[in-house]
Short mmCIF file of C-alpha atoms and ligand atoms in Angstrom, two decimals:
data_model
loop_
_atom_site.label_atom_id
_atom_site.label_comp_id
_atom_site.label_asym_id
_atom_site.label_seq_id
_atom_site.Cartn_x
_atom_site.Cartn_y
_atom_site.Cartn_z
CA MET A 1 21.68 12.26 2.13
CA GLY A 2 23.57 9.13 1.25
CA ARG A 3 22.70 5.54 1.85
CA PRO A 4 21.50 4.73 5.35
CA VAL A 5 23.71 2.86 7.75
CA ARG A 6 22.37 0.41 10.27
CA ALA A 7 23.21 0.38 13.92
CA GLY A 8 21.62 -2.33 16.04
CA GLY A 9 19.17 -3.09 13.27
CA ALA A 10 18.09 0.55 12.90
CA ALA A 11 18.64 2.71 9.83
CA ARG A 12 20.09 6.19 10.05
CA CYS A 13 20.73 8.74 7.35
CA VAL A 14 24.48 8.98 6.75
CA GLU A 15 24.40 12.73 6.28
CA CYS A 16 21.90 13.86 8.89
CA GLY A 17 21.86 10.93 11.30
CA ALA A 18 18.08 10.78 11.17
CA MET A 19 16.68 7.95 13.21
CA ASP A 20 14.33 5.39 11.78
CA ALA A 21 10.76 5.00 12.92
CA GLN A 22 11.52 1.98 15.08
CA GLU A 23 13.89 3.95 17.28
CA ARG A 24 11.51 6.85 17.61
CA PHE A 25 8.41 4.87 18.34
CA SER A 26 8.44 3.31 21.74
CA ARG A 27 7.56 -0.35 21.30
CA ARG A 28 6.48 -2.88 23.86
CA GLY A 29 8.33 -6.15 24.14
CA PHE A 30 9.96 -6.49 20.74
CA VAL A 31 11.86 -9.64 20.05
CA GLN A 32 14.99 -8.38 18.35
CA VAL A 33 16.18 -10.69 15.62
CA GLY A 34 19.67 -10.20 14.23
CA ALA A 35 20.39 -9.84 10.57
CA THR A 36 21.80 -13.34 10.45
CA ALA A 37 18.71 -15.01 11.86
CA GLY A 38 17.22 -17.33 9.30
CA LEU A 39 14.77 -20.12 8.91
CA ALA A 40 14.70 -22.54 11.81
CA VAL A 41 13.15 -25.93 11.30
CA ALA A 42 11.39 -27.47 14.25
CA ALA A 43 10.50 -31.12 13.90
CA GLY A 44 6.97 -32.14 14.79
CA LYS A 45 5.83 -35.76 14.64
CA ALA A 46 7.95 -38.10 12.56
CA GLY A 47 7.87 -37.04 8.92
CA GLU A 48 5.94 -33.88 9.78
CA ALA A 49 8.61 -31.24 10.15
CA SER A 50 7.12 -27.75 10.17
CA SER A 51 9.09 -24.64 9.37
CA ARG A 52 8.98 -21.96 12.04
CA LEU A 53 10.76 -18.67 11.98
CA PRO A 54 12.36 -17.50 15.21
CA PHE A 55 9.86 -14.75 15.94
CA GLY A 56 7.92 -14.63 19.18
CA PRO A 57 4.30 -13.50 19.27
CA PRO A 58 3.49 -9.79 19.47
CA PRO A 59 2.45 -8.22 22.78
CA GLY A 60 -1.04 -7.49 21.43
CA PRO A 61 -2.90 -6.57 18.24
CA ILE A 62 -1.03 -4.16 15.97
CA ALA A 63 -2.06 -2.53 12.70
CA ILE A 64 0.00 -0.37 10.38
CA SER A 65 -1.15 1.61 7.36
CA SER A 66 -0.28 4.38 4.97
CA ALA A 67 -0.58 7.89 6.42
CA ASN A 68 -4.21 8.19 5.29
CA GLY A 69 -5.06 5.16 7.41
CA LEU A 70 -5.26 6.46 10.98
CA ARG A 71 -8.94 5.53 11.16
CA ALA A 72 -8.17 2.20 9.51
CA THR A 73 -5.60 1.19 12.12
CA THR A 74 -7.94 2.23 14.92
CA LYS A 75 -10.76 0.10 13.51
CA ALA A 76 -8.47 -2.85 12.76
CA VAL A 77 -7.10 -2.97 16.31
CA GLU A 78 -10.60 -2.61 17.78
CA LEU A 79 -11.83 -5.56 15.72
CA MET A 80 -8.83 -7.75 16.53
CA ALA A 81 -9.16 -6.92 20.26
CA ALA A 82 -12.76 -8.12 19.97
CA GLY A 83 -11.50 -11.42 18.57
CA ARG A 84 -12.24 -10.83 14.88
CA ASP A 85 -10.01 -12.27 12.18
CA THR A 86 -7.03 -10.23 11.02
CA LEU A 87 -8.25 -10.02 7.41
CA GLU A 88 -11.68 -8.78 8.44
CA ALA A 89 -9.88 -6.23 10.64
CA ALA A 90 -7.68 -4.93 7.79
CA VAL A 91 -10.54 -4.80 5.29
CA GLU A 92 -13.06 -3.12 7.58
CA GLY A 93 -10.33 -0.62 8.50
CA VAL A 94 -9.71 0.45 4.90
CA VAL A 95 -13.44 0.43 4.09
CA ILE A 96 -13.74 3.58 6.24
CA VAL A 97 -11.42 5.33 3.79
CA GLU A 98 -12.96 3.74 0.70
CA GLU A 99 -16.35 5.13 1.71
CA ASP A 100 -14.97 8.59 2.51
CA PRO A 101 -15.60 10.97 -0.42
CA ASN A 102 -12.86 13.29 0.85
CA ASP A 103 -10.03 10.80 0.26
CA MET A 104 -9.47 11.20 -3.48
CA SER A 105 -7.09 8.26 -3.79
CA VAL A 106 -9.37 5.41 -2.81
CA GLY A 107 -12.91 4.12 -3.39
CA TYR A 108 -15.80 6.60 -3.50
CA GLY A 109 -14.41 10.02 -4.46
CA GLY A 110 -11.26 8.55 -5.98
CA LEU A 111 -9.79 10.38 -8.97
CA PRO A 112 -11.03 8.93 -12.27
CA ASN A 113 -9.29 7.65 -15.40
CA GLU A 114 -8.66 9.90 -18.43
CA GLU A 115 -12.29 9.48 -19.52
CA GLY A 116 -13.65 10.61 -16.16
CA VAL A 117 -14.58 7.12 -14.97
CA VAL A 118 -13.47 5.86 -11.54
CA GLU A 119 -11.77 2.46 -11.75
CA LEU A 120 -10.75 0.75 -8.51
CA ASP A 121 -8.15 -1.90 -7.65
CA ALA A 122 -7.82 -3.87 -4.41
CA SER A 123 -6.22 -7.00 -3.01
CA VAL A 124 -6.33 -8.98 0.20
CA MET A 125 -4.15 -11.75 1.61
CA HIS A 126 -4.85 -13.92 4.65
CA GLY A 127 -1.72 -15.14 6.41
CA PRO A 128 -3.14 -18.14 8.32
CA THR A 129 -4.40 -19.77 5.11
CA MET A 130 -2.07 -18.06 2.59
CA ARG A 131 -5.11 -17.36 0.40
CA ALA A 132 -5.54 -14.19 -1.62
CA GLY A 133 -8.16 -12.34 -3.63
CA ALA A 134 -8.16 -9.22 -5.78
CA VAL A 135 -10.14 -7.08 -8.18
CA ALA A 136 -8.86 -4.64 -10.79
CA ALA A 137 -10.46 -1.91 -12.91
CA LEU A 138 -13.71 -2.35 -10.98
CA GLN A 139 -16.29 0.37 -11.66
CA ASN A 140 -19.31 1.56 -9.65
CA ILE A 141 -18.63 -0.31 -6.39
CA LYS A 142 -17.51 1.75 -3.40
CA THR A 143 -15.69 -0.97 -1.46
CA PRO A 144 -13.44 -3.04 -3.74
CA SER A 145 -11.59 -4.43 -0.71
CA ARG A 146 -14.74 -6.28 0.37
CA VAL A 147 -15.16 -7.63 -3.16
CA ALA A 148 -11.52 -8.79 -3.17
CA LYS A 149 -12.15 -10.63 0.12
CA LEU A 150 -15.15 -12.37 -1.46
CA VAL A 151 -13.06 -13.37 -4.48
CA MET A 152 -10.73 -15.05 -2.00
CA GLU A 153 -13.51 -16.67 0.02
CA ARG A 154 -16.06 -17.57 -2.65
CA THR A 155 -14.13 -18.42 -5.80
CA ASP A 156 -11.30 -20.65 -6.91
CA HIS A 157 -9.64 -17.59 -8.46
CA VAL A 158 -7.38 -14.85 -7.17
CA LEU A 159 -8.02 -11.89 -9.49
CA LEU A 160 -11.17 -10.70 -11.27
CA VAL A 161 -11.07 -7.63 -13.52
CA GLY A 162 -13.39 -5.10 -15.15
CA PRO A 163 -16.93 -6.17 -16.08
CA GLY A 164 -16.41 -9.67 -14.69
CA ALA A 165 -15.45 -8.25 -11.30
CA LEU A 166 -18.52 -5.98 -11.39
CA ARG A 167 -20.87 -8.86 -12.24
CA PHE A 168 -19.34 -10.91 -9.43
CA ALA A 169 -19.84 -8.05 -6.95
CA LYS A 170 -23.45 -7.57 -8.04
CA ALA A 171 -24.09 -11.29 -7.67
CA TYR A 172 -23.14 -10.87 -4.01
CA GLY A 173 -25.49 -7.93 -3.56
CA PHE A 174 -23.13 -4.96 -3.94
CA LYS A 175 -25.00 -1.90 -5.21
CA GLU A 176 -23.80 -0.03 -8.30
CA GLU A 177 -23.24 3.66 -7.52
CA ASN A 178 -21.71 6.65 -9.25
CA LEU A 179 -18.29 7.00 -7.58
CA LEU A 180 -17.36 10.31 -9.24
CA THR A 181 -17.82 13.12 -6.72
CA ASP A 182 -17.98 16.76 -7.82
CA ALA A 183 -14.51 17.38 -6.36
CA ALA A 184 -13.00 14.48 -8.33
CA ARG A 185 -14.83 15.54 -11.52
CA GLU A 186 -13.53 19.11 -11.16
CA ALA A 187 -9.96 17.88 -10.61
CA TRP A 188 -10.29 15.72 -13.75
CA LEU A 189 -11.63 18.70 -15.73
CA ARG A 190 -8.71 20.89 -14.59
CA TRP A 191 -6.28 18.21 -15.75
CA LYS A 192 -8.12 17.78 -19.06
CA THR A 193 -8.30 21.48 -19.88
CA ARG A 194 -4.57 21.90 -19.26
CA LEU A 195 -3.50 18.99 -21.43
CA SER A 196 -2.95 20.97 -24.61
CA LYS A 197 -3.19 24.48 -26.01
CA GLU A 198 -4.08 22.92 -29.36
CA ASP A 199 -7.44 21.41 -28.47
CA ASP A 200 -10.87 22.94 -27.89
CA TRP A 201 -10.95 22.53 -24.11
CA LEU A 202 -10.17 26.02 -22.84
CA ASP A 203 -8.23 26.56 -19.62
CA ASP A 204 -10.22 28.14 -16.85
CA ASP A 205 -7.33 30.46 -16.02
CA GLU A 206 -4.23 31.96 -17.60
CA THR A 207 -1.73 30.08 -15.51
CA ARG A 208 -0.46 26.63 -16.38
CA ALA A 209 1.18 25.99 -13.05
CA ASP A 210 2.97 22.70 -12.68
CA PHE A 211 0.33 20.06 -12.27
CA LYS A 212 1.55 16.86 -10.71
CA ARG A 213 -0.72 13.87 -11.14
CA PRO A 214 -1.52 12.52 -7.71
CA THR A 215 -1.04 8.92 -6.69
CA GLY A 216 -2.66 7.62 -3.57
CA THR A 217 -3.66 4.35 -2.04
CA ILE A 218 -4.28 2.81 1.34
CA SER A 219 -2.59 -0.32 2.57
CA CYS A 220 -3.22 -1.89 5.98
CA ILE A 221 -1.47 -4.85 7.62
CA ALA A 222 -3.08 -6.31 10.74
CA LEU A 223 -1.48 -8.65 13.30
CA ASN A 224 -3.27 -10.19 16.28
CA ALA A 225 -1.92 -11.34 19.63
CA LYS A 226 -1.65 -14.92 18.34
CA GLY A 227 0.78 -13.76 15.67
CA GLU A 228 -1.71 -14.15 12.79
CA VAL A 229 -1.30 -11.56 10.07
CA SER A 230 -3.29 -10.39 7.04
CA GLY A 231 -3.31 -7.39 4.74
CA CYS A 232 -5.27 -5.32 2.28
CA THR A 233 -4.32 -2.69 -0.31
CA THR A 234 -6.93 -0.60 -2.14
CA THR A 235 -6.78 2.34 -4.53
CA SER A 236 -8.34 4.33 -7.35
CA GLY A 237 -4.90 4.11 -8.96
CA LEU A 238 -2.98 6.71 -10.87
CA ALA A 239 -5.17 9.74 -11.46
CA PHE A 240 -6.30 10.17 -15.09
CA LYS A 241 -4.75 6.86 -16.15
CA ILE A 242 -5.46 5.21 -19.48
CA PRO A 243 -8.64 3.17 -18.98
CA GLY A 244 -7.72 -0.36 -18.00
CA ARG A 245 -4.40 0.61 -16.46
CA VAL A 246 -3.74 -1.55 -13.42
CA GLY A 247 -1.08 -0.68 -10.88
CA ASP A 248 0.53 -2.67 -8.12
CA SER A 249 -2.33 -2.61 -5.59
CA PRO A 250 -4.36 -5.62 -6.84
CA ILE A 251 -1.31 -7.67 -7.76
CA ILE A 252 -0.35 -10.18 -5.09
CA GLY A 253 3.39 -9.89 -4.56
CA ALA A 254 3.53 -6.28 -5.79
CA GLY A 255 1.14 -4.05 -3.82
CA LEU A 256 0.58 -6.64 -1.10
CA TYR A 257 2.10 -9.83 0.20
CA VAL A 258 1.63 -11.77 3.42
CA ASP A 259 3.47 -14.84 4.67
CA GLY A 260 1.72 -16.15 7.76
CA GLU A 261 5.02 -17.29 9.27
CA VAL A 262 6.91 -14.07 8.60
CA GLY A 263 4.71 -10.99 8.28
CA GLY A 264 3.11 -8.75 5.68
CA CYS A 265 3.93 -5.81 3.48
CA GLY A 266 1.88 -3.39 1.41
CA SER A 267 2.82 -0.48 -0.79
CA THR A 268 1.68 2.90 -2.06
CA GLY A 269 3.20 5.26 -4.59
CA ARG A 270 4.24 4.67 -8.20
CA GLY A 271 2.70 1.31 -8.96
CA GLU A 272 4.74 0.65 -12.08
CA ALA A 273 7.96 0.66 -10.01
CA VAL A 274 6.47 -1.70 -7.43
CA LEU A 275 5.23 -4.04 -10.16
CA GLN A 276 8.67 -4.17 -11.77
CA SER A 277 10.35 -4.97 -8.46
CA CYS A 278 7.73 -7.46 -7.13
CA GLY A 279 8.09 -5.10 -4.19
CA SER A 280 5.97 -6.38 -1.30
CA ARG A 281 6.88 -10.01 -1.84
CA THR A 282 10.57 -9.07 -1.91
CA VAL A 283 10.22 -7.15 1.36
CA VAL A 284 8.60 -10.19 3.01
CA GLU A 285 11.25 -12.53 1.58
CA ASN A 286 13.92 -10.20 2.98
CA MET A 287 12.30 -10.49 6.43
CA LYS A 288 12.15 -14.26 6.01
CA ASP A 289 15.88 -14.18 5.33
CA GLY A 290 16.42 -12.42 8.67
CA MET A 291 16.38 -8.73 7.78
CA THR A 292 14.59 -6.34 10.12
CA PRO A 293 11.49 -4.74 8.55
CA GLU A 294 13.34 -1.45 8.09
CA ASP A 295 16.30 -3.10 6.35
CA ALA A 296 13.93 -5.22 4.25
CA VAL A 297 12.07 -2.12 3.05
CA LEU A 298 15.21 -0.06 2.40
CA ASP A 299 16.74 -2.90 0.39
CA VAL A 300 13.78 -2.97 -2.01
CA LEU A 301 13.71 0.82 -2.30
CA LYS A 302 17.39 0.72 -3.21
CA ARG A 303 16.73 -1.94 -5.86
CA ILE A 304 13.97 0.25 -7.32
CA CYS A 305 16.41 3.17 -7.55
CA GLU A 306 19.04 0.99 -9.20
CA GLN A 307 16.65 -0.43 -11.77
CA THR A 308 15.19 2.95 -12.72
CA LYS A 309 17.15 3.79 -15.87
CA THR A 310 14.57 5.56 -18.04
CA THR A 311 15.58 9.22 -18.40
CA ARG A 312 12.06 10.64 -18.02
CA LEU A 313 11.79 8.92 -14.63
CA LEU A 314 15.06 10.34 -13.31
CA SER A 315 15.69 13.64 -11.56
CA SER A 316 18.99 15.44 -12.07
CA PRO A 317 21.30 13.45 -9.76
CA GLY A 318 20.23 10.24 -11.47
CA ARG A 319 17.67 9.38 -8.85
CA PRO A 320 13.99 8.57 -9.39
CA ASN A 321 11.64 11.53 -9.75
CA PHE A 322 8.88 9.52 -8.07
CA ASP A 323 8.40 7.89 -4.72
CA VAL A 324 7.29 4.53 -3.43
CA ASN A 325 6.32 3.53 0.12
CA PHE A 326 6.40 0.11 1.78
CA TYR A 327 4.76 -0.77 5.10
CA ALA A 328 6.11 -3.95 6.68
CA LEU A 329 4.89 -5.71 9.82
CA ARG A 330 6.63 -8.81 11.13
CA VAL A 331 4.74 -11.47 13.10
CA ASP A 332 6.56 -10.53 16.33
CA GLY A 333 5.17 -6.99 16.09
CA ARG A 334 8.23 -5.25 14.71
CA PHE A 335 7.34 -2.89 11.88
CA ALA A 336 8.65 -0.20 9.54
CA GLY A 337 7.42 2.16 6.87
CA GLY A 338 9.90 3.40 4.31
CA ARG A 339 10.19 5.45 1.16
CA ILE A 340 12.82 6.74 -1.23
CA TYR A 341 12.77 10.38 -0.11
CA SER A 342 12.50 11.87 3.38
CA GLY A 343 9.39 13.44 4.80
CA GLY A 344 6.91 10.59 4.88
CA SER A 345 5.03 9.06 7.76
CA PHE A 346 2.75 6.09 8.27
CA ALA A 347 -0.01 5.11 10.67
CA VAL A 348 0.55 2.71 13.55
CA ASN A 349 -1.72 1.43 16.28
CA ASP A 350 -0.26 -0.98 18.84
CA GLY A 351 -3.24 -0.83 21.14
CA THR A 352 -2.32 2.56 22.55
CA GLY A 353 -4.05 4.62 19.86
CA SER A 354 -3.29 5.43 16.24
CA LYS A 355 -0.45 7.78 15.52
CA LEU A 356 1.74 8.85 12.62
CA VAL A 357 5.35 7.65 12.74
CA PRO A 358 8.20 8.85 10.47
CA GLU A 359 9.22 6.56 7.64
CA VAL A 360 12.81 5.47 7.06
CA TYR A 361 14.21 6.67 3.75
CA LEU A 362 17.15 6.50 1.39
CA TYR A 363 17.66 10.16 0.44
CA GLU A 364 16.85 13.61 1.77
CA ARG A 365 14.15 15.18 -0.39
CA PRO A 366 15.95 17.58 -2.75
N1 LIG B 401 0.20 2.37 -6.06
C1 LIG B 401 -1.04 2.59 -6.63
C2 LIG B 401 -1.03 2.64 -8.09
O1 LIG B 401 0.01 2.95 -8.67
O2 LIG B 401 -2.03 2.38 -8.70
#
């Protein structure tokens, strides 16, 4: 597939004509904003001009998330419908996945670092106040998203890391627990025993089938009927990482960004690529400049492809051998999820139940 073309604000694959998620997913009452729409300035009282973007309010609460977030979007919409704040909605949505030992990309049960220790990263951002909080390389606490929210609410800082983040969490009553489940420990052991034929860790079988290190994360953006938006991204990071490695998830502007007047964006996938592109912030800035969410996401994915020049990160046609996902939700309720290669989906709940929706993409998966 070649580069997507846009028709009426929607992206289609040049080669296969695949529709983007927005066309496929029946939306209620979108306010369509053309690509040329930009910042409008509405004057308030004398000397008190306030900037307002030309987006109407959404028809009701909406939450979007990565594909592992169907339960998160359900919870987030339930909470917003009950009048709870958008950040609480996003965080309590992802907490369901953080506490689930069967999701090996997040929280309890997440895959550990190369020493077999689970280290978690998370960030939150609250659109109405433009405040943010984050933790990185946090050990022994199941719900880093709740700790990140407390960093935002109870400190003058944005990011706490490692032992400092743990001490802060314990000060607020979080219990230390062993986060390494048997399934995660066994996956780590399989990886470790296959690292080299020259060490003393023997393989448990004869085959050395291709072993791809998993990445996984959950990001959730929540928008209420008043047009207030917040987001949260949380992860156990790259499986078997060097201890102390921090990806995009806890970095405001990379794995998450929210502008209360525009919308929010979160990411999953190869964190290093999102860090180097300031990905989520760039998506939100694109929307602020008038791009639709799908165009905003595809633009940043294209930039990531263009700036990937390291040979070991390229597949044969000179394209990245990794993927990155962005999930963007504009304050009028328009949304998109997108990735480099076809085949992905993301979770959406617009008040009619959570469902998976196809992501827009740049290239057909080879
Ligand atoms: N995107 C999650 C990570 O790379 O840590």
